[in-house]
Amino acid sequence: MKIKNFEGLKDRIQILEVLENYIDLYKIGANFKACCPFHDERNASFIVSPEKNIYKCFGCGVSGDALKFLQEYKKLNFIEAVEEVAQIYHYALEYETDAKIEQNNHLKEILAFANNLFKERLKNEPRALEYLTNKRAISLEMIEAYDLGFCLPLDLEVLKERFSVSELISSGLFSNKNEQQELKCFCNYRITIPLKDSKGQIRSFSARLYIPRFLRNDKAPKYINGRETSLFNKSFFLFNYHRALENIKEKNRLLYARAFLMY
């Protein structure tokens, strides 16, 4: 993705106007000072220079401009950092869209539509709902917060009627790589767990088997993740990252669980 009018924003950026939204700064001579947000310290060694439009910590050595600060402080990529600065300056960004971006946006719409189907299905499937609330002790509020759902063949038929075969395959929900060349969905008869990116947008699903008799079949794994697509690469994906980001920043630690429903 490219931003057509980035240079106009870049000319406006004053590092002090950006950083004061995130850390407490106090004036010392021509510069401003703070305790470094990137390492623990008692004596402030983080210096912001309005004249040079940069920051530097003389304790841990980090340095950069306003955009670099946001990338490190909030764990954003470059485009996300630009978008956050644009919000501070109430600056309207203009994007150069291309066919791939438009296609990926459409695939996200398909996944969001599917997620709504699965969420509604779960509300009408007492066995699946009982499994989550009783056996897994997950409250209805948590089920709603994490957009958990359930998938049945009826939902897949709705998707087939609304979207083309190529779109459904590209989204990662379906595959036709079986001998009969029939569309197959890995979510069928499973609890659906949407996998979201740092902005909270669905990139894929994980599907959890809950029917005990299926678990005795060695060929039926408890979890199946969506295959890799233009939206989803499992190797670079961290579940719940969009929720954990603030705590990671504040506490500088991260707790891992082996599976989605571990507690």
Coordinates of C-alpha atoms in Angstrom, one line a residue:
M1 CA 0.0 0.0 0.0
K2 CA 1.3 3.5 -0.9
I3 CA 0.3 6.8 0.5
K4 CA 0.1 9.5 -2.2
N5 CA 0.3 12.6 0.0
F6 CA 2.8 11.3 2.6
E7 CA 5.3 14.2 2.0
G8 CA 2.7 16.7 3.0
L9 CA 2.3 15.0 6.3
K10 CA 6.0 14.5 6.8
D11 CA 6.6 18.2 6.5
R12 CA 4.2 18.9 9.3
I13 CA 5.5 16.3 11.8
Q14 CA 7.1 17.9 14.9
I15 CA 8.5 15.2 17.2
L16 CA 7.4 16.9 20.4
E17 CA 3.8 17.2 19.2
V18 CA 3.7 13.5 18.6
L19 CA 5.7 12.1 21.6
E20 CA 3.8 14.2 24.2
N21 CA 0.7 12.1 23.4
Y22 CA 2.5 9.0 24.7
I23 CA 5.1 9.9 27.4
D24 CA 5.6 12.5 30.0
L25 CA 8.2 15.0 29.0
Y26 CA 9.7 18.0 30.8
K27 CA 11.8 20.8 29.4
I28 CA 15.5 21.0 30.0
G29 CA 17.2 23.8 28.1
A30 CA 16.5 23.6 24.4
N31 CA 15.4 19.9 24.7
F32 CA 12.9 17.8 26.5
K33 CA 13.6 14.8 28.8
A34 CA 11.8 11.7 30.1
C35 CA 12.4 8.3 31.5
C36 CA 13.0 6.0 28.6
P37 CA 9.9 4.0 27.6
F38 CA 12.0 1.2 26.1
H39 CA 13.9 0.2 29.2
D40 CA 13.6 0.4 33.0
E41 CA 15.5 3.3 34.6
R42 CA 15.2 5.7 37.5
N43 CA 17.1 8.6 36.1
A44 CA 15.8 10.1 32.9
S45 CA 18.1 9.6 29.9
F46 CA 15.6 9.9 27.1
I47 CA 16.2 13.2 25.2
V48 CA 13.9 14.7 22.6
S49 CA 15.3 17.5 20.4
P50 CA 12.7 19.7 18.7
E51 CA 15.4 21.4 16.7
K52 CA 16.7 18.1 15.2
N53 CA 13.3 16.5 15.3
I54 CA 14.7 13.3 16.8
Y55 CA 14.8 11.4 20.1
K56 CA 17.7 9.5 21.6
C57 CA 18.1 7.5 24.8
F58 CA 21.6 7.7 26.3
G59 CA 20.8 4.7 28.5
C60 CA 19.9 2.0 26.0
G61 CA 20.9 3.8 22.7
V62 CA 17.5 3.8 20.9
S63 CA 17.0 6.8 18.6
G64 CA 15.0 8.0 15.6
D65 CA 12.2 10.2 14.5
A66 CA 8.5 10.4 15.4
L67 CA 7.5 7.6 13.1
K68 CA 10.3 5.3 14.3
F69 CA 9.2 6.0 17.9
L70 CA 5.6 4.9 17.1
Q71 CA 6.8 1.8 15.3
E72 CA 8.9 0.7 18.3
Y73 CA 6.6 2.0 21.1
K74 CA 3.3 0.6 19.7
K75 CA 4.8 -2.2 17.6
L76 CA 3.4 -0.8 14.4
N77 CA 4.5 -1.2 10.8
F78 CA 5.5 2.0 8.9
I79 CA 2.0 2.5 7.3
E80 CA 0.3 2.0 10.6
A81 CA 2.6 4.6 12.2
V82 CA 1.9 7.1 9.4
E83 CA -1.8 6.6 9.9
E84 CA -1.5 7.2 13.7
V85 CA 0.4 10.4 13.1
A86 CA -2.1 11.5 10.6
Q87 CA -4.8 11.2 13.2
I88 CA -2.9 13.4 15.6
Y89 CA -2.6 16.1 12.9
H90 CA -6.2 15.5 11.5
Y91 CA -4.5 14.9 8.1
A92 CA -6.5 13.1 5.5
L93 CA -4.3 10.4 3.8
E94 CA -4.8 9.5 0.2
Y95 CA -3.9 5.9 -0.8
E96 CA -2.8 4.4 -4.1
T97 CA -5.0 1.4 -4.4
D98 CA -4.1 -1.5 -6.7
A99 CA -5.8 -4.7 -7.7
K100 CA -4.2 -6.8 -5.0
I101 CA -5.3 -4.4 -2.2
E102 CA -8.8 -4.3 -3.5
Q103 CA -8.9 -8.1 -3.7
N104 CA -7.6 -8.6 -0.2
N105 CA -10.2 -6.1 1.1
H106 CA -12.9 -8.2 -0.6
L107 CA -11.5 -11.4 1.0
K108 CA -11.7 -9.7 4.4
E109 CA -15.4 -8.9 3.7
I110 CA -16.0 -12.6 2.9
L111 CA -14.4 -13.7 6.2
A112 CA -16.3 -11.1 8.2
F113 CA -19.6 -12.3 6.6
A114 CA -18.7 -15.9 7.4
N115 CA -17.9 -15.0 10.9
N116 CA -21.3 -13.4 11.4
L117 CA -23.0 -16.6 10.0
F118 CA -21.0 -18.8 12.4
K119 CA -21.7 -16.5 15.4
E120 CA -25.5 -16.7 14.8
R121 CA -25.3 -20.5 14.3
L122 CA -23.6 -21.0 17.7
K123 CA -26.5 -19.2 19.4
N124 CA -28.9 -21.8 17.9
E125 CA -26.7 -24.9 18.6
P126 CA -27.2 -25.8 22.3
R127 CA -24.7 -28.7 22.3
A128 CA -21.9 -26.5 21.0
L129 CA -22.8 -23.7 23.3
E130 CA -23.0 -26.1 26.3
Y131 CA -19.5 -27.4 25.4
L132 CA -18.1 -23.8 25.6
T133 CA -20.0 -22.6 28.6
N134 CA -20.0 -25.8 30.8
K135 CA -17.0 -27.9 29.8
R136 CA -14.7 -25.0 28.9
A137 CA -16.1 -22.6 31.4
I138 CA -16.2 -19.7 28.9
S139 CA -18.8 -17.1 29.7
L140 CA -21.3 -15.8 27.1
E141 CA -19.6 -12.4 27.4
M142 CA -16.3 -14.0 26.4
I143 CA -17.9 -15.9 23.6
E144 CA -19.2 -12.6 22.3
A145 CA -15.9 -10.7 22.9
Y146 CA -13.9 -13.3 21.0
D147 CA -16.5 -13.8 18.2
L148 CA -16.6 -17.5 18.7
G149 CA -19.0 -19.4 16.4
F150 CA -20.1 -22.7 15.0
C151 CA -20.2 -24.0 11.4
L152 CA -22.8 -26.3 9.8
P153 CA -23.3 -27.3 6.1
L154 CA -26.2 -24.8 5.9
D155 CA -23.9 -21.9 6.6
L156 CA -21.5 -23.2 3.8
E157 CA -24.4 -23.2 1.4
V158 CA -25.2 -19.6 2.2
L159 CA -21.6 -18.7 1.4
K160 CA -21.6 -20.6 -1.9
E161 CA -24.8 -18.8 -2.9
R162 CA -23.3 -15.4 -2.1
F163 CA -19.7 -15.7 -3.3
S164 CA -18.0 -17.3 -6.3
V165 CA -16.0 -20.5 -6.0
S166 CA -12.7 -18.7 -6.7
E167 CA -13.5 -16.1 -4.0
L168 CA -14.2 -18.8 -1.4
I169 CA -11.0 -20.7 -2.2
S170 CA -9.0 -17.5 -2.2
S171 CA -10.3 -16.6 1.2
G172 CA -9.0 -19.8 2.6
L173 CA -12.3 -21.0 3.9
F174 CA -12.7 -23.6 1.2
S175 CA -10.5 -26.0 -0.7
N176 CA -11.3 -28.2 -3.7
K177 CA -8.2 -30.3 -3.6
N178 CA -10.0 -33.6 -3.0
E179 CA -10.4 -36.4 -5.5
Q180 CA -14.0 -35.4 -6.3
Q181 CA -13.0 -31.8 -6.8
E182 CA -15.8 -30.8 -4.4
L183 CA -15.6 -27.7 -2.3
K184 CA -14.6 -28.6 1.3
C185 CA -14.5 -26.4 4.3
F186 CA -12.3 -27.1 7.3
C187 CA -14.7 -25.4 9.7
N188 CA -17.6 -27.8 9.1
Y189 CA -19.1 -29.1 12.4
R190 CA -16.5 -27.2 14.4
I191 CA -16.2 -24.3 16.8
T192 CA -14.9 -21.4 14.8
I193 CA -12.3 -19.0 16.2
P194 CA -11.5 -15.9 14.1
L195 CA -7.8 -15.1 13.7
K196 CA -7.4 -11.3 13.7
D197 CA -4.5 -9.0 12.7
S198 CA -3.2 -6.1 14.8
K199 CA -6.2 -4.0 13.7
G200 CA -8.7 -6.6 14.7
Q201 CA -9.6 -7.6 11.1
I202 CA -10.2 -11.3 10.4
R203 CA -7.5 -13.0 8.4
S204 CA -8.5 -16.6 8.8
F205 CA -10.1 -19.0 11.2
S206 CA -9.1 -21.9 13.5
A207 CA -11.7 -24.6 13.9
R208 CA -12.0 -26.7 17.1
L209 CA -13.6 -30.1 17.1
Y210 CA -15.8 -30.7 20.1
I211 CA -17.8 -33.9 19.4
P212 CA -16.2 -36.6 21.6
R213 CA -16.8 -39.5 19.2
F214 CA -14.8 -37.6 16.5
L215 CA -11.8 -37.3 18.9
R216 CA -11.3 -41.1 18.8
N217 CA -10.5 -40.8 15.2
D218 CA -6.7 -40.2 14.8
K219 CA -7.4 -38.5 11.5
A220 CA -9.5 -35.8 13.1
P221 CA -7.3 -33.3 14.9
K222 CA -8.7 -31.1 17.6
Y223 CA -7.7 -27.9 15.8
I224 CA -7.4 -27.1 12.2
N225 CA -6.1 -23.7 11.1
G226 CA -6.9 -22.1 7.8
R227 CA -4.4 -22.6 5.0
E228 CA -2.0 -19.9 4.0
T229 CA -3.5 -17.2 1.7
S230 CA -2.6 -13.7 0.6
L231 CA -4.2 -12.6 3.9
F232 CA -2.8 -15.2 6.3
N233 CA 0.6 -16.6 7.1
K234 CA 0.6 -18.8 10.2
S235 CA 4.4 -18.4 10.7
F236 CA 4.0 -14.6 11.2
F237 CA 0.7 -14.8 13.2
L238 CA 0.2 -14.3 16.9
F239 CA -3.4 -15.0 18.2
N240 CA -5.0 -12.2 20.3
Y241 CA -2.1 -9.9 19.5
H242 CA -4.4 -6.9 18.9
R243 CA -5.7 -7.2 22.4
A244 CA -2.4 -8.0 24.1
L245 CA -0.5 -5.2 22.5
E246 CA -1.2 -2.6 25.2
N247 CA -0.3 -5.0 28.1
I248 CA 2.9 -6.0 26.2
K249 CA 3.8 -2.4 26.0
E250 CA 3.0 -1.6 29.7
K251 CA 4.4 -4.7 31.4
N252 CA 7.1 -5.6 28.8
R253 CA 6.1 -9.3 29.0
L254 CA 4.0 -11.8 27.1
L255 CA 2.3 -15.0 28.3
Y256 CA 1.9 -17.8 25.8
A257 CA -0.7 -20.6 25.8
R258 CA -0.4 -23.8 23.8
A259 CA -3.9 -23.6 22.3
F260 CA -6.7 -21.1 21.8
L261 CA -8.9 -22.5 24.6
M262 CA -6.1 -23.1 27.2
Y263 CA -6.6 -21.6 30.6

